[in-house]
Each structure stands twice: as structure tokens, then as C-alpha cells.
mmCIF file of N, CA and C in Angstrom:
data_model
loop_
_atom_site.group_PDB
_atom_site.id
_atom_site.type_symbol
_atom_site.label_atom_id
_atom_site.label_comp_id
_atom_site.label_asym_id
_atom_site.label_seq_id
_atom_site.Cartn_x
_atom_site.Cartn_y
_atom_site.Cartn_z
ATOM 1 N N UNK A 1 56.851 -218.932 98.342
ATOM 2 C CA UNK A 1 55.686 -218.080 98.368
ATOM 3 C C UNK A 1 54.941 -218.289 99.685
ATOM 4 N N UNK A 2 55.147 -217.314 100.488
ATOM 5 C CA UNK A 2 54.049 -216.987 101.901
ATOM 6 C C UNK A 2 52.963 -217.618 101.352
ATOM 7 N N UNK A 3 51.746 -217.960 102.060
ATOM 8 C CA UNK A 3 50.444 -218.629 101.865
ATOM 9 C C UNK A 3 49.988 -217.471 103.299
ATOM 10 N N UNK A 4 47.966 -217.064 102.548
ATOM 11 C CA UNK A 4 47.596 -216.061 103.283
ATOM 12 C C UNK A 4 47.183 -216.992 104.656
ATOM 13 N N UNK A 5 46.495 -216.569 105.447
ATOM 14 C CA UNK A 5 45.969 -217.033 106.513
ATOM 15 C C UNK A 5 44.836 -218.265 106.159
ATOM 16 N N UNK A 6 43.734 -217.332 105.112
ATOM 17 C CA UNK A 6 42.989 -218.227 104.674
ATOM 18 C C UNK A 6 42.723 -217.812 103.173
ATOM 19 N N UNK A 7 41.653 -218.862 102.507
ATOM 20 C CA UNK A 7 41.899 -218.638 101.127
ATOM 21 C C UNK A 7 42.024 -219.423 100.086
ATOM 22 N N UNK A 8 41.805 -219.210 98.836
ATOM 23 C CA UNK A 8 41.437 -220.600 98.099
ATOM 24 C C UNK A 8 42.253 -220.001 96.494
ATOM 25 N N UNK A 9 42.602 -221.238 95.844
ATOM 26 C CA UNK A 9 42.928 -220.952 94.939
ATOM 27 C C UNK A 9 42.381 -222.378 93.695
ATOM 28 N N UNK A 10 42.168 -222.131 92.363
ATOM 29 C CA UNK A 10 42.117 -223.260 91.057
ATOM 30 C C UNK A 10 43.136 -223.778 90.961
ATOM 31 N N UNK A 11 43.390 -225.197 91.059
ATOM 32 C CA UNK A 11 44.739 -225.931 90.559
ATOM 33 C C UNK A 11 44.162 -226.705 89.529
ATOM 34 N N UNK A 12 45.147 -226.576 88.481
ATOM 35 C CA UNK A 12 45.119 -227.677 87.442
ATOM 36 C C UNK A 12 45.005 -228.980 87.203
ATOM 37 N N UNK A 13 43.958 -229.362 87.187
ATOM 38 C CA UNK A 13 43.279 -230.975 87.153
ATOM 39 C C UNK A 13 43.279 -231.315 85.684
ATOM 40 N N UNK A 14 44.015 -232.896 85.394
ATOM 41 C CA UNK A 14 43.359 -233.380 83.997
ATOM 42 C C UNK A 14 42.267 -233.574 83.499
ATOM 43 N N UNK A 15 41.341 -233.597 84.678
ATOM 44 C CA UNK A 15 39.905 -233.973 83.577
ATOM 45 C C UNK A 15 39.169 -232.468 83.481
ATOM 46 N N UNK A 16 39.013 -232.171 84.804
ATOM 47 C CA UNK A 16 38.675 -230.614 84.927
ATOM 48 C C UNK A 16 39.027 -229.372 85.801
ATOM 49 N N UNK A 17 39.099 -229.483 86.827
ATOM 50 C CA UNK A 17 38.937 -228.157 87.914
ATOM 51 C C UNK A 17 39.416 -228.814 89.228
ATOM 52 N N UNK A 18 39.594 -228.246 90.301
ATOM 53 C CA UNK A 18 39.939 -228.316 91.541
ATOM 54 C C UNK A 18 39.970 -227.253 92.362
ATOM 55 N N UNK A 19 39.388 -227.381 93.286
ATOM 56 C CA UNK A 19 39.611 -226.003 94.522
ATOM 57 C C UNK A 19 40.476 -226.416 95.105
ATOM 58 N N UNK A 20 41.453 -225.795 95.925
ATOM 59 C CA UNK A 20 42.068 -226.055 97.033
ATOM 60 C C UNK A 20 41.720 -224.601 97.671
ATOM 61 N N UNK A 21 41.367 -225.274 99.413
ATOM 62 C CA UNK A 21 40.727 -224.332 100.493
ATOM 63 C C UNK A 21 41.749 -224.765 101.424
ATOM 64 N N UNK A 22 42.507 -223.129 102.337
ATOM 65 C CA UNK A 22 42.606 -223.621 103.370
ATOM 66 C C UNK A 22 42.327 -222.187 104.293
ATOM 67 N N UNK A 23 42.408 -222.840 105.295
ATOM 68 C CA UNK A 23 42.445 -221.475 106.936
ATOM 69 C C UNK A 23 42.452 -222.452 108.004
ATOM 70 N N UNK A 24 42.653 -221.378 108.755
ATOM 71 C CA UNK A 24 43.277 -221.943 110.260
ATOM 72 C C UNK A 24 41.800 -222.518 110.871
ATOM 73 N N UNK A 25 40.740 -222.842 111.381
ATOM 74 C CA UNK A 25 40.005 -223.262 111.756
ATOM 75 C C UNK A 25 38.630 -223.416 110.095
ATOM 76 N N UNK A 26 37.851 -224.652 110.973
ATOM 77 C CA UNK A 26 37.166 -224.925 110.061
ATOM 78 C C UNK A 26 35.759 -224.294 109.546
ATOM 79 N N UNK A 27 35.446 -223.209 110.558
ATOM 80 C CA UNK A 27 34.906 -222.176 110.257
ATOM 81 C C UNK A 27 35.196 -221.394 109.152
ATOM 82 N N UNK A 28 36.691 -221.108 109.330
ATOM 83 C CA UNK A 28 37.040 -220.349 107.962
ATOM 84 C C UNK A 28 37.350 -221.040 106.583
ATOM 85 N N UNK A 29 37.536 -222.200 106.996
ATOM 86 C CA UNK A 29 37.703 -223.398 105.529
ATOM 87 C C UNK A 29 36.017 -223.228 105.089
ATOM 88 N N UNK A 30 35.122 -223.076 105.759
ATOM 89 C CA UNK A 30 33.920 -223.401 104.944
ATOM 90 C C UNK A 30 33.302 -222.128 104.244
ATOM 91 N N UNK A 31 33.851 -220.648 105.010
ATOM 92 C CA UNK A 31 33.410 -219.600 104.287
ATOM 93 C C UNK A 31 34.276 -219.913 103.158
ATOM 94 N N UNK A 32 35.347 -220.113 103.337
ATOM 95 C CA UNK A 32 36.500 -219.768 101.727
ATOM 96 C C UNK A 32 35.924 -221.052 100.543
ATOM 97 N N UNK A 33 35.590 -222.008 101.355
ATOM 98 C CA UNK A 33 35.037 -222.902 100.182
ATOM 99 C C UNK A 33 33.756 -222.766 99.007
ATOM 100 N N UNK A 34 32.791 -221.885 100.410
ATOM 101 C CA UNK A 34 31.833 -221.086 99.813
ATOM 102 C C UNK A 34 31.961 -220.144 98.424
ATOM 103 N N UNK A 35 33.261 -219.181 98.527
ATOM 104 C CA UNK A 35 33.518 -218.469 98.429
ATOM 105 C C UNK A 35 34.025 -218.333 97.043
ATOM 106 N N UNK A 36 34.952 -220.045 97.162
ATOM 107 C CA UNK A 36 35.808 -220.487 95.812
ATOM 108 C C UNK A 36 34.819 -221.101 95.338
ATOM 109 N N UNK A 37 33.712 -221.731 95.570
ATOM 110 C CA UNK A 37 32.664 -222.609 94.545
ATOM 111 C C UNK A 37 31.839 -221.129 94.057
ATOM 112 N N UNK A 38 31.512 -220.146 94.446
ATOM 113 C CA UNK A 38 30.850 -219.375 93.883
ATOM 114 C C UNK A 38 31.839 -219.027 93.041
ATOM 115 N N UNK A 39 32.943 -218.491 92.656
ATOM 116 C CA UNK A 39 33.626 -217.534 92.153
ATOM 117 C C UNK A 39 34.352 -218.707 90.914
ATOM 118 N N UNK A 40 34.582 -219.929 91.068
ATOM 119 C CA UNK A 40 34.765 -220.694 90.509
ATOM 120 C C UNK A 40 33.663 -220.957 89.692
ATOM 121 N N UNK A 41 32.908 -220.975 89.845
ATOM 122 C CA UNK A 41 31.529 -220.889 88.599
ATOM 123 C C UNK A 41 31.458 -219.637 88.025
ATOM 124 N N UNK A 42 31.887 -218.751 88.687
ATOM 125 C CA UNK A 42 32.106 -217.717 87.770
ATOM 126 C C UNK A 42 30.867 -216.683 87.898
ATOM 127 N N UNK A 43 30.097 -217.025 89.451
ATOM 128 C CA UNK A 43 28.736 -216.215 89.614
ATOM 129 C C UNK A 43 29.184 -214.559 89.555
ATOM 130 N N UNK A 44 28.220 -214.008 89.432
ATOM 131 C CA UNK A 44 28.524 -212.808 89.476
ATOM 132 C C UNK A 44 27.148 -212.118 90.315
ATOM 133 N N UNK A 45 27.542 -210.847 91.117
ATOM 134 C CA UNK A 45 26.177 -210.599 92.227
ATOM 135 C C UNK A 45 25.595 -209.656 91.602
ATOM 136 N N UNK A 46 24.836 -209.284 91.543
ATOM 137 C CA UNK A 46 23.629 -207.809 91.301
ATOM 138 C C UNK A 46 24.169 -207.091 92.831
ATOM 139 N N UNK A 47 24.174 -205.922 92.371
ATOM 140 C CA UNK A 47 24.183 -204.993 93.613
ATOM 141 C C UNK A 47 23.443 -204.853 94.404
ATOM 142 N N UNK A 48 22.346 -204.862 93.940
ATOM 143 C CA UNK A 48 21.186 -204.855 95.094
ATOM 144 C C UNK A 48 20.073 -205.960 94.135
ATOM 145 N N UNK A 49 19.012 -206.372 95.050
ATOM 146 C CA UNK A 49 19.166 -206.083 96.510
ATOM 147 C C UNK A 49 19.892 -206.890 96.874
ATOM 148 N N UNK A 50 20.330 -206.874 98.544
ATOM 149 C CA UNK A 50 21.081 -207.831 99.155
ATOM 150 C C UNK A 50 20.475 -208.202 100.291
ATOM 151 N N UNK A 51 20.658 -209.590 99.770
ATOM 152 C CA UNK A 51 19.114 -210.802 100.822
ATOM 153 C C UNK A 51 19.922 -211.441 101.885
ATOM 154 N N UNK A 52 19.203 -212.070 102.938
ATOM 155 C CA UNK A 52 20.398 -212.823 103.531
ATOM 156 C C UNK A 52 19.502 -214.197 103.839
ATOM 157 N N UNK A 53 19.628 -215.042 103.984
ATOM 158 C CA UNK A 53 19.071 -216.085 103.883
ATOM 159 C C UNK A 53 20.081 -217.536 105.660
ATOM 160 N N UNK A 54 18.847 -217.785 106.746
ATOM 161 C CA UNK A 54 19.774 -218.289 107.664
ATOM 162 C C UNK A 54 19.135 -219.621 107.737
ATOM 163 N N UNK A 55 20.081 -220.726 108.290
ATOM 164 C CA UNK A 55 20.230 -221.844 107.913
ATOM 165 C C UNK A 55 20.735 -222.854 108.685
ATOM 166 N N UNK A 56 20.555 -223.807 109.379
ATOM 167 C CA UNK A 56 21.183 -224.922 110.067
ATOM 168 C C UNK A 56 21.205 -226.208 109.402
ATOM 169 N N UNK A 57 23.048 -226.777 109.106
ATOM 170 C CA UNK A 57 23.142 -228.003 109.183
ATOM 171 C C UNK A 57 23.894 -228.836 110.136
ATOM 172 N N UNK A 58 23.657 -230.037 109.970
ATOM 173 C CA UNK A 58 24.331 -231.014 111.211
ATOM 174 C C UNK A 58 25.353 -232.230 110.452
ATOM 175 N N UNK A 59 26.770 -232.045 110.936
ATOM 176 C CA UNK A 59 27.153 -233.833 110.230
ATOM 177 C C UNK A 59 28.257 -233.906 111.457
ATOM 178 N N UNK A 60 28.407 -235.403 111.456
ATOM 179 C CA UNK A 60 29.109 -235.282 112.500
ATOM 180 C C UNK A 60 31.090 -235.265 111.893
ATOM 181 N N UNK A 61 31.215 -235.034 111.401
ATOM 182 C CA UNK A 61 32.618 -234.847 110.860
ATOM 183 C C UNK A 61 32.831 -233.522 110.245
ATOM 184 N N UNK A 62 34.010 -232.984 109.715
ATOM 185 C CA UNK A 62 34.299 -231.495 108.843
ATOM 186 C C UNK A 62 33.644 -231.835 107.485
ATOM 187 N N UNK A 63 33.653 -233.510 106.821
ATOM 188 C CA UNK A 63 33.561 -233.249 105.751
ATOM 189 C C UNK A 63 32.236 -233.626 105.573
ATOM 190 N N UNK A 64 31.222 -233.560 106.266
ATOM 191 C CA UNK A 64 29.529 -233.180 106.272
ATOM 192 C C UNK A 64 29.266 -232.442 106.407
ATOM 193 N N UNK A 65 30.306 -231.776 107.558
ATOM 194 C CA UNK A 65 29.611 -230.235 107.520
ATOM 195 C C UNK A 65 30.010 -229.382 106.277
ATOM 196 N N UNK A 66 30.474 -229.753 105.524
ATOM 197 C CA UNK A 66 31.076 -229.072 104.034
ATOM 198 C C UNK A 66 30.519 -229.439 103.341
ATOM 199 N N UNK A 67 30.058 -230.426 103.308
ATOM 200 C CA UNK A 67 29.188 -230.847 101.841
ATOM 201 C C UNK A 67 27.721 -230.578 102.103
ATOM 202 N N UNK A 68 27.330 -230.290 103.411
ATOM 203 C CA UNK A 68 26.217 -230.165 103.931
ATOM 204 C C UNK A 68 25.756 -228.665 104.016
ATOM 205 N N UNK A 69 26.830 -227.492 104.004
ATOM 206 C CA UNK A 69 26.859 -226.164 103.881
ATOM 207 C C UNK A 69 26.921 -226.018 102.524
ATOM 208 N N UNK A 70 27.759 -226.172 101.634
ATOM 209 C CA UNK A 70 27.472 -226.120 100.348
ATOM 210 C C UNK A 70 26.657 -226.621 99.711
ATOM 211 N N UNK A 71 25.827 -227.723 100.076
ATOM 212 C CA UNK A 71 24.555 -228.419 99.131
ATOM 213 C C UNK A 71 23.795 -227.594 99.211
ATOM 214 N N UNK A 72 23.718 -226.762 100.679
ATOM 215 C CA UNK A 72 22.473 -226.003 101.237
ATOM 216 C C UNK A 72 22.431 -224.208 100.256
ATOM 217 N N UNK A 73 23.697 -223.855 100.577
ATOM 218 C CA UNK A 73 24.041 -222.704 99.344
ATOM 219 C C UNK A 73 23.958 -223.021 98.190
ATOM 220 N N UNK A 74 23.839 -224.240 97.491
ATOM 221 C CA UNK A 74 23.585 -224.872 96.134
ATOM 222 C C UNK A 74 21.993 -224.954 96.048
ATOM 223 N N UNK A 75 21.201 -225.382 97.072
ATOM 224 C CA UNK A 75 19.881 -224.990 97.025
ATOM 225 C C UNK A 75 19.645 -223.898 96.957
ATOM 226 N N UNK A 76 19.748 -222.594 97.053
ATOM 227 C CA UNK A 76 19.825 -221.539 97.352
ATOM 228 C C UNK A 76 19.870 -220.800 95.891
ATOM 229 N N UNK A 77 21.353 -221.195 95.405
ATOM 230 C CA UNK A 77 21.730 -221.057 94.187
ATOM 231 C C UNK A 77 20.885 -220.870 92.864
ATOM 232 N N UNK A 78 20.049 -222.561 92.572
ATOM 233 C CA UNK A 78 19.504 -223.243 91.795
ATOM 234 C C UNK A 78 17.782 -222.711 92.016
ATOM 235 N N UNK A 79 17.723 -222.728 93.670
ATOM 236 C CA UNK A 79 16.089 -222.736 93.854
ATOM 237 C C UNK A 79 15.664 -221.355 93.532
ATOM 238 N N UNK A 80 16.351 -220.506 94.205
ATOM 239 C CA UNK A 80 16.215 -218.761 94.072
ATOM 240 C C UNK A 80 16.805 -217.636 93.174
ATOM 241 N N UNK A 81 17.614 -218.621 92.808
ATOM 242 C CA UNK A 81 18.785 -217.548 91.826
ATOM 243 C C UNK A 81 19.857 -216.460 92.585
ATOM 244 N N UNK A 82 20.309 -217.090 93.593
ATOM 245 C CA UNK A 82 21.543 -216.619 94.787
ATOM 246 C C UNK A 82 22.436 -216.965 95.144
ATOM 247 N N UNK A 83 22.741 -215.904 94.826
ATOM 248 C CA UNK A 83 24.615 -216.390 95.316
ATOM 249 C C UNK A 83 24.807 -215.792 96.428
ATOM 250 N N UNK A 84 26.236 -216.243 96.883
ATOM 251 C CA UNK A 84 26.263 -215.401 98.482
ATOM 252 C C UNK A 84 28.215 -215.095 98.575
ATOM 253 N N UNK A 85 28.198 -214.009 99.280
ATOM 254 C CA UNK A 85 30.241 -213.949 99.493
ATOM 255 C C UNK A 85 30.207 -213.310 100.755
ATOM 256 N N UNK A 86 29.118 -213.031 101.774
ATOM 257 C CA UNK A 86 29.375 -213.026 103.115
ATOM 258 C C UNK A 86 28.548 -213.976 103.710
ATOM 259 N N UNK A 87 29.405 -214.249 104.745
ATOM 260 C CA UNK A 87 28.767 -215.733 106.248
ATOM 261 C C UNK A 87 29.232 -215.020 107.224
ATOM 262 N N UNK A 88 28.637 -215.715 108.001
ATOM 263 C CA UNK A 88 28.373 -215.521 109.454
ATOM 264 C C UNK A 88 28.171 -216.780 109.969
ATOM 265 N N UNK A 89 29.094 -218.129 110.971
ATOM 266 C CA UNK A 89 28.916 -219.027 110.868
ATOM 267 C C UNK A 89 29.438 -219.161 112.284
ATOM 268 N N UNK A 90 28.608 -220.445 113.000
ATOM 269 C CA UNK A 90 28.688 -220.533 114.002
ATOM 270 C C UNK A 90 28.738 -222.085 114.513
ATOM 271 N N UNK A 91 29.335 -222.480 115.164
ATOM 272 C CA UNK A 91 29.372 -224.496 115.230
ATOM 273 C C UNK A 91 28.951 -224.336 116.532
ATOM 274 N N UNK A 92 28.052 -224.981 117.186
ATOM 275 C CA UNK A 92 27.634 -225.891 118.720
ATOM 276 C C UNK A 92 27.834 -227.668 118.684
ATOM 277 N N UNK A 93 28.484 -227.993 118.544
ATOM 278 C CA UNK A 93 28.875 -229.468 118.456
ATOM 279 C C UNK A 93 29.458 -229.913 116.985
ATOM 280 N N UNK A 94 27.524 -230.448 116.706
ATOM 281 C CA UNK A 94 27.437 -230.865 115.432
ATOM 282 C C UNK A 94 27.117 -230.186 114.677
ATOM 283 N N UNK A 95 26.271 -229.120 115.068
ATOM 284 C CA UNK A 95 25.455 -227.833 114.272
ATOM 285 C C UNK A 95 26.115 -227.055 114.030
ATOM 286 N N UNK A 96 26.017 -226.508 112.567
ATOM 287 C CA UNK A 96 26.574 -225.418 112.039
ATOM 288 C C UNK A 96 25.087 -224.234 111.922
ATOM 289 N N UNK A 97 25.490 -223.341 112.702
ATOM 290 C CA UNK A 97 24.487 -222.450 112.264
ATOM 291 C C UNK A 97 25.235 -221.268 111.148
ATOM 292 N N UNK A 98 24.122 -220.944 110.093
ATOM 293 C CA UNK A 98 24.456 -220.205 108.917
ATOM 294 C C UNK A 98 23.969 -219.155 108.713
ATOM 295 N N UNK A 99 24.353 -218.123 108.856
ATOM 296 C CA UNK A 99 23.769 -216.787 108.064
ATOM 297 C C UNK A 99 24.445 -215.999 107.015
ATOM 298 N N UNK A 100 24.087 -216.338 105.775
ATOM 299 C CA UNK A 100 24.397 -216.221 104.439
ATOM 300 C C UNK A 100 23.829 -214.738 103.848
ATOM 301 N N UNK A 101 25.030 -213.942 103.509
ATOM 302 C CA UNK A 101 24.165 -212.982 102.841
ATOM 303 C C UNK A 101 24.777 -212.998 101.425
ATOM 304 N N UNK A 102 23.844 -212.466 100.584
ATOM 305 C CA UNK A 102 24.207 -212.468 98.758
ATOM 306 C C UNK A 102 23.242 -211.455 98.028
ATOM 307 N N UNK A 103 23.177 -212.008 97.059
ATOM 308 C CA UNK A 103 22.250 -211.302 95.968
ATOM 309 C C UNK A 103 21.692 -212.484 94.153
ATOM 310 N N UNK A 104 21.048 -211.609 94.002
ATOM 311 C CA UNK A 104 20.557 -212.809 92.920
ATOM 312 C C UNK A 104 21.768 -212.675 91.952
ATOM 313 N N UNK A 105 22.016 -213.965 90.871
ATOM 314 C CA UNK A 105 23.029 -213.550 90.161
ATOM 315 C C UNK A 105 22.612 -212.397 88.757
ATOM 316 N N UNK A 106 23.608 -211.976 88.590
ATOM 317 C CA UNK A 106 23.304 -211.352 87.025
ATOM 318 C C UNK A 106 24.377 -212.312 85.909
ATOM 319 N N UNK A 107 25.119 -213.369 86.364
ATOM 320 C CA UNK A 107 25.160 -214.031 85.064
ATOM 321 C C UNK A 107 26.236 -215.169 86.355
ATOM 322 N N UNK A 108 26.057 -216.435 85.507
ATOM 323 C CA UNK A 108 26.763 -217.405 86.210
ATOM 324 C C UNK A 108 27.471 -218.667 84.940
ATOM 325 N N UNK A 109 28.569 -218.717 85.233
ATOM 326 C CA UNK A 109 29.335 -219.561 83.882
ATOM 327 C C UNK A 109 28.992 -220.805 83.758
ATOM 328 N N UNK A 110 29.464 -221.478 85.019
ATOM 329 C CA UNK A 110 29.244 -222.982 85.376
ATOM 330 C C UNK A 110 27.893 -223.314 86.085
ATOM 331 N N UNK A 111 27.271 -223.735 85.523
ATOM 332 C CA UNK A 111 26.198 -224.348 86.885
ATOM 333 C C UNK A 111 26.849 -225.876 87.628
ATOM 334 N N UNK A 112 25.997 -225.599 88.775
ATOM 335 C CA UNK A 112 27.304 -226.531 89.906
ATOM 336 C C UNK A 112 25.946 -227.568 90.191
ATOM 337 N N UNK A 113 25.901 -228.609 89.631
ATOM 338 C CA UNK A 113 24.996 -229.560 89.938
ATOM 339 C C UNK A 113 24.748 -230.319 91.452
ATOM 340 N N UNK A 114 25.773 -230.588 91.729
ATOM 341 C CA UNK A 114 25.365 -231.459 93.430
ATOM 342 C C UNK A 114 27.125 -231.033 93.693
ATOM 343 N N UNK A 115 27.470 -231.497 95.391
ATOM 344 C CA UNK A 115 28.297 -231.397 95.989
ATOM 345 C C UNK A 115 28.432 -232.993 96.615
ATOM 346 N N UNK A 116 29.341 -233.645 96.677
ATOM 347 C CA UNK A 116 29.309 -234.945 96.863
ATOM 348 C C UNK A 116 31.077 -235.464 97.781
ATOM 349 N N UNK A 117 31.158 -236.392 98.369
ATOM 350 C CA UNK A 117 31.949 -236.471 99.560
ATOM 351 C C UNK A 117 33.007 -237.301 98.232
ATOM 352 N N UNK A 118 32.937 -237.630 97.500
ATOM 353 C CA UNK A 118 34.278 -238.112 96.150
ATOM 354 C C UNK A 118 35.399 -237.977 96.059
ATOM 355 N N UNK A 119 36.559 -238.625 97.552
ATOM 356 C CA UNK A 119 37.839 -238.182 97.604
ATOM 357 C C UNK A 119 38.064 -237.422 98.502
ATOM 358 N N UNK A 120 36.772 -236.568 98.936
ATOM 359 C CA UNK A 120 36.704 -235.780 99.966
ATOM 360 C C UNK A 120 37.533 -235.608 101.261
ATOM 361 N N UNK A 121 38.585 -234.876 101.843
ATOM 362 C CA UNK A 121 39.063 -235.588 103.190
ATOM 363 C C UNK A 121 39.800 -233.757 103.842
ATOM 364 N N UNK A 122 39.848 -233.152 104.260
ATOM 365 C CA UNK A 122 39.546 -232.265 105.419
ATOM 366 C C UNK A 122 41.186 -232.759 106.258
ATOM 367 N N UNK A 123 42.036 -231.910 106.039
ATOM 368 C CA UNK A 123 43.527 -232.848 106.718
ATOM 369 C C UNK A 123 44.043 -231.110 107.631
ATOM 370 N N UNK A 124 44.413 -231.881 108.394
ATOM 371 C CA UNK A 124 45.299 -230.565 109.404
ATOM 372 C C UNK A 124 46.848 -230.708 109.058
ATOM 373 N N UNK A 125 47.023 -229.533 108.715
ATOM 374 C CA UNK A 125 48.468 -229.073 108.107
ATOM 375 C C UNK A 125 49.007 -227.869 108.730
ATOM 376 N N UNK A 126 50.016 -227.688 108.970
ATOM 377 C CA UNK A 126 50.831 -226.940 109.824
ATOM 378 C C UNK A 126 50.243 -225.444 109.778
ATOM 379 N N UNK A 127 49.439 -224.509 110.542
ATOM 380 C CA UNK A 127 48.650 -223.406 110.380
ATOM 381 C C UNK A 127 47.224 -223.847 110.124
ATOM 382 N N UNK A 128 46.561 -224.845 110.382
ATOM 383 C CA UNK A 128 45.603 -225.046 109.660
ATOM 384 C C UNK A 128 45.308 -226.437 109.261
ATOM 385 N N UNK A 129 44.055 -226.078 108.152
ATOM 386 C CA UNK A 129 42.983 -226.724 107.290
ATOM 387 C C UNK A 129 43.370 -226.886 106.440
ATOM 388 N N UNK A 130 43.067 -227.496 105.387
ATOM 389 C CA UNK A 130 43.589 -227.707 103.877
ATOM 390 C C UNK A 130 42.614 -228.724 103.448
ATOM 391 N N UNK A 131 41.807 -228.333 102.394
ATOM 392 C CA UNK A 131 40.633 -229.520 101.798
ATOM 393 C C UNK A 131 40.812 -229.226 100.312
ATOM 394 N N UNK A 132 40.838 -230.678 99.071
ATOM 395 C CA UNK A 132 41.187 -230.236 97.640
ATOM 396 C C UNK A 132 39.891 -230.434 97.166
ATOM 397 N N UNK A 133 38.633 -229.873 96.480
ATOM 398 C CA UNK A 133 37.570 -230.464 96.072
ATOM 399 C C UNK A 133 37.552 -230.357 94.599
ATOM 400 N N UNK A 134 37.511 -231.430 94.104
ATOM 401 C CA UNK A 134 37.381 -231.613 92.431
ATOM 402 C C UNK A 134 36.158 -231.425 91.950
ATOM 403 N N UNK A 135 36.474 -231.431 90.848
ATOM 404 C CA UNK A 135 34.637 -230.504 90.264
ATOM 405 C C UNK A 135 34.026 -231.935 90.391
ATOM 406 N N UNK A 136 34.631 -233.063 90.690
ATOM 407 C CA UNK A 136 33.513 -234.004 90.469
ATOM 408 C C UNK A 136 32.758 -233.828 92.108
ATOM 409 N N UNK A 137 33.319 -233.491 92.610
ATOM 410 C CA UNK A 137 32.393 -232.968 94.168
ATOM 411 C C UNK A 137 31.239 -232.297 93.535
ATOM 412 N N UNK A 138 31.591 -230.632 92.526
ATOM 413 C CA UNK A 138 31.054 -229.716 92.127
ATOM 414 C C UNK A 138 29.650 -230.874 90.972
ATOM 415 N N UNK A 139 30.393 -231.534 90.402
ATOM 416 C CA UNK A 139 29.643 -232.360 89.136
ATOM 417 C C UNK A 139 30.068 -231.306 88.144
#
């Protein structure tokens, strides 16, 4: 089976859940991760309106800047009632600059408590990125 460019899929974990994210740069590993933690909870968007909400974090590795982009869309989530499935993302070193657009949810399955570095590790694989995050990242 071909694998797309970028893109995420649920693998079967014994205790619970797992994302696996990958794409060719780590720009695109962090939209798709975005992308699979929303859709993996099972958010769902309201059509309108559509908000966009912009944002800077800093870590000095891939896997801060991932847990550090998603905590921040998890604030977002929890504080406002928003979800998001377009970015706009930009790195200068350490800085990730963010511009997130979404909408409030109209129903969400899982609530995603914290995002946490638990196993965490960001590996370069032939085309790419590849990161596995277990719901215990998610909680």
C-alpha cells in the first residue's frame, strides 16, 4: 500500500488509541497532527462562523514544538469551544508562528485533557516525518 505524502491514520492500541502522523517536513507533521487529534475526538465544526485565532510557540526540538502547538489548540478547544482543520504555519528557528482557522464545535466525542511528551519521539523515515502519539499524550 502507497502511503500519501502526508497524513494520519488510528492504529490499534491495547489500552486505547494511537495516532500515527507523518509528512515530509515538520511543518506538515504538525498540521496533520492537528488535524488527527481533532478528528480523533471526533470534533465536529459549525459552519459558520469561521474564526481564526494566531499564535506563537517556541521549543527547541520537533517534539516541543508539537506538544507546544497542540496544548495551545487544546486551549483553544476547552477555553472557547474551537476546533480548527486549517493552519497556516510558519518556523523562524525556534518559533513556530500559528494561524489557526476553525469554528466552534457542534458536538465533540472525546474530550482531550492535556498533551504530554510520554514516549514522544519525532523520527526521520525515508520521505519524511513519522511521530506515534498515544492517547496517553491525548490523556
Amino acid at each position: 500500500m502507497k502511503r500519501e505524502i502526508a497524513g494520519f491514520r488510528e492504529i490499534e492500541h491495547t489500552a486505547d488509541w494511537e495516532l500515527e502522523v507523518w509528512a515530509p517536513d515538520i511543518l506538515e507533521l504538525l498540521k496533520e497532527a492537528a488535524l488527527g487529534m481533532f478528528t480523533l475526538s471526533g470534533a465536529q465544526l459549525s459552519d459558520r462562523p469561521r474564526l481564526t485565532r494566531e499564535f506563537e510557540v517556541a521549543a527547541v526540538d520537533p517534539e516541543g514544538l508539537l506538544v507546544s502547538f497542540l496544548s495551545e489548540l487544546l486551549y483553544y478547544a476547552e477555553g472557547d469551544g474551537l476546533g480548527f482543520d486549517q493552519f497556516e504555519l510558519s518556523l523562524d528557528g525556534e518559533k513556530l508562528w500559528v494561524q489557526a482557522r476553525g469554528a466552534p464545535f457542534v458536538s465533540l466525542d472525546k474530550e482531550i485533557k492535556a498533551v504530554t511528551y510520554h514516549n514522544l519521539e519525532v523520527r526521520n523515515e525515508p520521505g519524511g516525518l513519522l511521530v506515534r502519539i498515544v492517547k496517553g499524550e491525548f490523556c
